[in-house]
XYZ file of C-alpha atoms in Angstrom:
348
model
C 132.087 37.875 8.902
C 132.352 37.852 5.077
C 132.793 41.143 3.247
C 129.285 40.933 1.669
C 127.588 40.195 5.131
C 129.714 43.105 6.514
C 128.441 45.390 3.792
C 124.828 44.319 4.440
C 125.187 44.914 8.162
C 126.547 48.380 7.398
C 123.784 49.074 5.088
C 121.116 48.012 7.608
C 122.823 50.220 10.223
C 122.789 53.215 7.786
C 119.081 52.584 7.079
C 118.171 52.511 10.728
C 120.066 55.780 11.429
C 118.541 57.579 8.294
C 114.882 56.424 9.337
C 115.406 57.386 12.971
C 113.351 60.184 14.613
C 115.931 61.038 17.243
C 117.365 63.884 15.095
C 114.707 66.706 14.887
C 114.824 70.376 14.227
C 115.074 72.564 17.380
C 113.741 76.007 17.614
C 116.536 78.630 17.831
C 114.630 79.991 20.947
C 115.869 76.859 22.697
C 119.196 76.511 24.378
C 121.243 73.270 23.603
C 120.746 72.022 27.039
C 118.942 68.631 26.796
C 116.877 67.223 29.709
C 113.616 65.469 30.378
C 111.853 65.005 33.634
C 111.791 61.225 32.557
C 115.459 61.022 33.125
C 115.115 60.842 36.843
C 114.604 57.341 38.387
C 112.236 56.863 41.182
C 110.795 53.580 42.245
C 109.708 52.551 45.832
C 113.073 53.873 47.088
C 114.940 51.075 45.376
C 117.072 53.629 43.568
C 118.655 54.590 46.955
C 120.143 51.212 47.084
C 122.859 52.345 44.644
C 125.269 55.189 45.528
C 124.357 57.095 42.201
C 122.111 59.978 42.755
C 119.408 59.191 40.251
C 117.569 62.456 40.758
C 120.814 64.208 39.864
C 119.727 65.256 36.444
C 116.610 67.137 37.528
C 118.478 68.674 40.314
C 121.121 70.208 37.958
C 118.224 71.737 35.895
C 116.528 73.079 39.002
C 119.733 74.635 40.209
C 120.395 76.395 36.833
C 116.760 77.745 36.728
C 117.044 79.010 40.272
C 120.422 80.804 39.497
C 118.593 82.570 36.574
C 121.026 80.963 34.109
C 118.307 78.890 32.449
C 114.560 79.332 31.460
C 112.814 76.020 31.810
C 111.054 76.648 28.560
C 114.314 76.777 26.674
C 115.446 73.246 27.575
C 115.308 70.741 24.846
C 113.395 67.487 25.473
C 114.712 64.510 23.541
C 112.736 61.466 22.326
C 113.192 57.987 23.582
C 115.648 55.835 21.636
C 113.548 52.994 20.001
C 114.411 49.334 19.631
C 115.553 50.167 16.053
C 117.705 52.987 17.242
C 119.376 50.806 19.732
C 120.024 48.174 17.079
C 122.321 50.623 15.304
C 125.040 49.400 17.904
C 123.384 46.677 20.119
C 122.592 43.115 19.079
C 119.075 41.813 19.208
C 120.483 39.122 21.762
C 121.844 41.786 24.008
C 118.636 43.700 23.962
C 116.671 40.582 24.707
C 118.676 39.935 27.974
C 117.281 43.292 29.248
C 113.942 41.491 29.297
C 115.161 39.604 32.290
C 114.954 41.583 35.514
C 117.846 39.659 36.922
C 120.119 40.927 34.112
C 119.129 44.526 34.620
C 119.663 44.041 38.328
C 123.264 43.028 37.677
C 123.796 45.946 35.177
C 122.466 48.653 37.629
C 124.114 46.961 40.638
C 120.814 46.805 42.667
C 119.978 43.113 43.458
C 116.315 43.633 44.526
C 115.392 44.861 40.820
C 115.735 41.158 39.938
C 112.500 40.543 41.912
C 110.572 43.190 40.125
C 108.284 42.316 37.039
C 110.155 43.184 33.927
C 107.412 45.476 32.727
C 107.974 47.605 35.705
C 111.707 47.455 35.229
C 111.264 48.733 31.544
C 109.196 51.605 32.636
C 110.941 52.672 35.802
C 114.570 51.945 34.963
C 115.211 51.368 31.368
C 112.670 53.929 29.834
C 114.648 56.800 31.770
C 117.849 55.376 30.276
C 116.527 55.305 26.769
C 115.334 58.952 27.006
C 118.922 59.871 27.961
C 120.255 57.804 25.099
C 117.937 59.995 22.774
C 119.434 63.112 24.486
C 122.969 62.018 23.858
C 122.358 61.268 20.184
C 120.434 64.613 19.532
C 123.319 66.405 21.340
C 125.621 65.878 18.477
C 123.236 67.451 15.935
C 122.835 70.396 18.232
C 126.548 70.792 18.830
C 127.140 70.778 15.131
C 124.540 73.511 14.584
C 125.352 75.660 17.690
C 128.971 74.680 18.575
C 128.105 72.964 21.876
C 125.484 70.921 23.451
C 125.070 69.575 27.070
C 122.959 66.452 27.771
C 122.171 66.613 31.484
C 122.261 62.776 31.571
C 123.964 60.099 29.541
C 127.676 59.073 29.541
C 126.982 55.311 29.885
C 130.590 54.571 29.156
C 130.672 51.072 30.633
C 128.246 49.696 28.213
C 129.457 48.249 24.864
C 127.391 46.612 21.966
C 127.263 43.368 23.715
C 127.560 43.973 27.339
C 126.200 46.351 29.973
C 127.521 47.000 33.449
C 128.308 49.736 36.023
C 124.837 51.389 35.959
C 125.041 51.577 32.083
C 122.441 49.531 30.113
C 122.835 51.181 26.664
C 125.946 52.430 24.799
C 124.918 56.146 24.268
C 128.316 57.331 23.257
C 128.806 54.589 20.694
C 125.356 55.336 19.262
C 125.861 59.082 19.229
C 129.068 58.680 17.108
C 127.465 56.237 14.656
C 124.617 58.666 14.142
C 127.053 61.522 13.642
C 129.030 59.501 11.068
C 125.934 59.094 8.999
C 123.704 62.052 9.600
C 126.342 64.870 10.141
C 128.831 63.531 7.501
C 131.627 63.583 10.322
C 134.442 61.099 9.990
C 136.805 62.023 12.945
C 135.589 62.008 16.528
C 137.519 62.562 19.578
C 136.237 61.095 23.049
C 137.589 62.879 26.090
C 136.617 60.608 28.949
C 137.297 62.357 32.284
C 135.065 60.217 34.514
C 137.122 58.669 37.391
C 136.309 55.213 35.862
C 137.795 53.759 32.658
C 135.394 54.037 29.636
C 135.636 50.352 28.766
C 132.356 50.291 26.816
C 133.260 52.677 24.044
C 136.840 51.457 23.995
C 135.593 47.933 23.009
C 133.129 49.478 20.425
C 135.818 51.378 18.510
C 138.688 49.101 19.234
C 139.655 48.961 15.627
C 138.058 52.132 14.237
C 140.646 54.801 13.274
C 137.831 57.341 12.994
C 137.606 57.636 16.783
C 140.464 58.815 19.146
C 140.044 58.102 22.766
C 141.700 60.195 25.537
C 140.801 58.446 28.780
C 141.889 59.761 32.162
C 140.916 57.371 34.870
C 141.884 55.820 38.197
C 143.524 52.449 37.267
C 142.806 50.952 40.732
C 138.954 50.889 40.573
C 136.168 49.450 38.560
C 136.005 48.194 35.737
C 139.645 46.975 35.688
C 139.164 45.986 32.010
C 142.543 45.265 30.818
C 141.550 44.299 27.408
C 139.789 47.575 26.762
C 142.817 49.542 27.995
C 144.694 48.225 24.908
C 142.275 50.237 22.767
C 142.827 53.649 24.400
C 144.700 55.981 22.174
C 145.818 58.144 25.037
C 145.960 56.812 28.415
C 146.318 59.093 31.417
C 146.220 57.182 34.827
C 145.525 59.090 37.896
C 145.949 57.068 41.069
C 143.665 57.191 44.219
C 144.294 60.396 46.230
C 145.428 62.525 43.302
C 144.774 66.149 44.180
C 143.573 69.077 42.122
C 146.751 70.784 41.100
C 148.352 67.551 39.916
C 145.140 66.397 38.103
C 144.853 69.747 36.185
C 148.414 69.739 35.289
C 148.037 66.222 33.774
C 144.906 67.402 31.965
C 146.768 70.329 30.406
C 149.507 68.057 29.106
C 147.117 65.463 27.812
C 144.963 67.971 25.779
C 148.066 69.468 24.293
C 149.249 65.960 23.184
C 145.718 65.120 21.902
C 145.539 68.295 19.884
C 148.593 67.544 18.066
C 147.891 63.772 17.387
C 144.404 64.161 16.043
C 142.082 66.723 14.394
C 138.536 65.826 15.251
C 135.384 67.063 13.720
C 133.535 66.492 17.020
C 134.384 66.107 20.617
C 132.377 63.936 23.054
C 133.240 65.007 26.599
C 132.369 62.487 29.198
C 132.396 64.782 32.227
C 131.843 62.453 35.187
C 132.003 64.188 38.675
C 133.154 61.046 40.481
C 136.554 62.719 40.587
C 135.254 64.872 43.320
C 136.962 64.843 46.764
C 135.154 62.474 49.025
C 133.469 60.470 46.245
C 133.350 56.829 47.658
C 133.858 55.130 44.146
C 136.278 57.562 42.386
C 138.763 57.930 45.227
C 140.284 61.048 43.778
C 140.524 64.414 45.613
C 139.460 67.129 43.159
C 137.872 70.177 44.542
C 134.521 71.522 43.206
C 136.433 74.564 41.788
C 138.778 71.984 40.229
C 135.910 70.252 38.412
C 134.764 73.763 37.056
C 138.288 74.352 35.855
C 138.481 70.969 34.295
C 135.315 71.564 32.201
C 136.451 74.954 31.302
C 139.809 73.658 29.978
C 138.052 71.014 27.788
C 135.537 73.531 26.401
C 138.297 75.960 25.685
C 140.164 73.193 23.816
C 137.291 72.656 21.552
C 136.364 76.372 21.234
C 140.021 77.325 20.263
C 139.977 74.840 17.393
C 136.354 75.479 16.495
C 135.254 71.897 17.064
C 131.727 71.204 18.218
C 131.555 69.675 21.710
C 128.900 67.457 23.390
C 129.042 67.195 27.121
C 127.580 64.338 29.099
C 127.360 64.259 32.927
C 128.027 60.663 33.442
C 129.129 59.289 36.983
C 129.096 61.056 40.356
C 128.137 59.300 43.485
C 127.611 62.189 46.077
C 124.428 64.376 46.673
C 126.659 67.447 46.090
C 127.466 66.416 42.486
C 124.314 68.131 40.956
C 125.349 71.557 42.483
C 128.878 71.108 41.341
C 127.748 70.440 37.741
C 125.422 73.318 37.824
C 128.153 75.726 39.188
C 130.397 74.433 36.398
C 127.875 75.240 33.686
C 127.407 78.740 35.174
C 131.179 79.196 34.860
C 131.164 78.049 31.292
C 128.480 80.686 30.648
C 130.359 83.323 32.526
C 133.575 82.571 30.458
C 131.349 82.791 27.285
C 132.306 79.252 26.411
C 128.531 78.524 26.142
C 125.588 80.800 25.566
C 122.527 80.215 27.789
C 119.211 81.903 27.830
C 119.747 84.301 30.659
C 122.446 86.119 32.646
C 123.244 84.795 36.181
C 121.379 86.787 38.865
C 123.790 89.149 40.694
C 124.515 88.276 44.241
């Protein structure tokens, strides 16, 4: 690409970001926890053909409300990412492939989706994803204003500008960062990706971008086995199948210390997949629920001690127990005063 056409593409991207409606002012009475009932995917039981719990996002919210940690009225509802928003990162040709149900079926790894009319696939599968993308993008604005934000969904770290996969149809992390560059005047972002799977999507998108530092702690023996993308990880921490809680947390402590010395971010994007949980069929690690709460606490403490805004995304997790584990972790963050939610936990 010539320098003039590169400049034109950058100007177009900037204009799309500046004209987007995804950043909007949020009332101070709201808590920077982002969720919409539209996140949850339900369609003739087909969602049960994938190990991902596609009602996880709503169940996390339900737990937090029942624990007394969250008032439903205080949750922030995002807007759906429009085509123009998605074109900030994605090509028109990639978005056009999503008009083929067979292509979406491959990305979400549910073959029967190929047989469903695309208008229904858009409504029942891709619309929930686009709402979650809107949530991830908005989360950066809220984090800059409040110090932290949690999108109950998002974390589609296998999707890059040109390619979806692994239940990830849109590159919400890449989109969030590009919006932050333009709208928040930020120029240094650290991605801390602690999902069990390698975050190959954002790694490809920021392969040659020194503004983004990627710490990825993943199981090297499982999907996506993307060896090209591994070349673009700034700090690679490989945790093999069967790794237990104590060893995992020790490696995380060491990794965060190194990352803090190497890079000084203005924003942290924390991809907090719970597929590291013991018994998860895809992650194949052996981290206890308490270990996950400690992991999240360590990452939030890392950001808080350096006064860096942090966005947390829930990403992968392939057991029904994931929603409860995430909710318990958020309660722990609140108890440790690393986040401020609307209510105090009920005494037991």
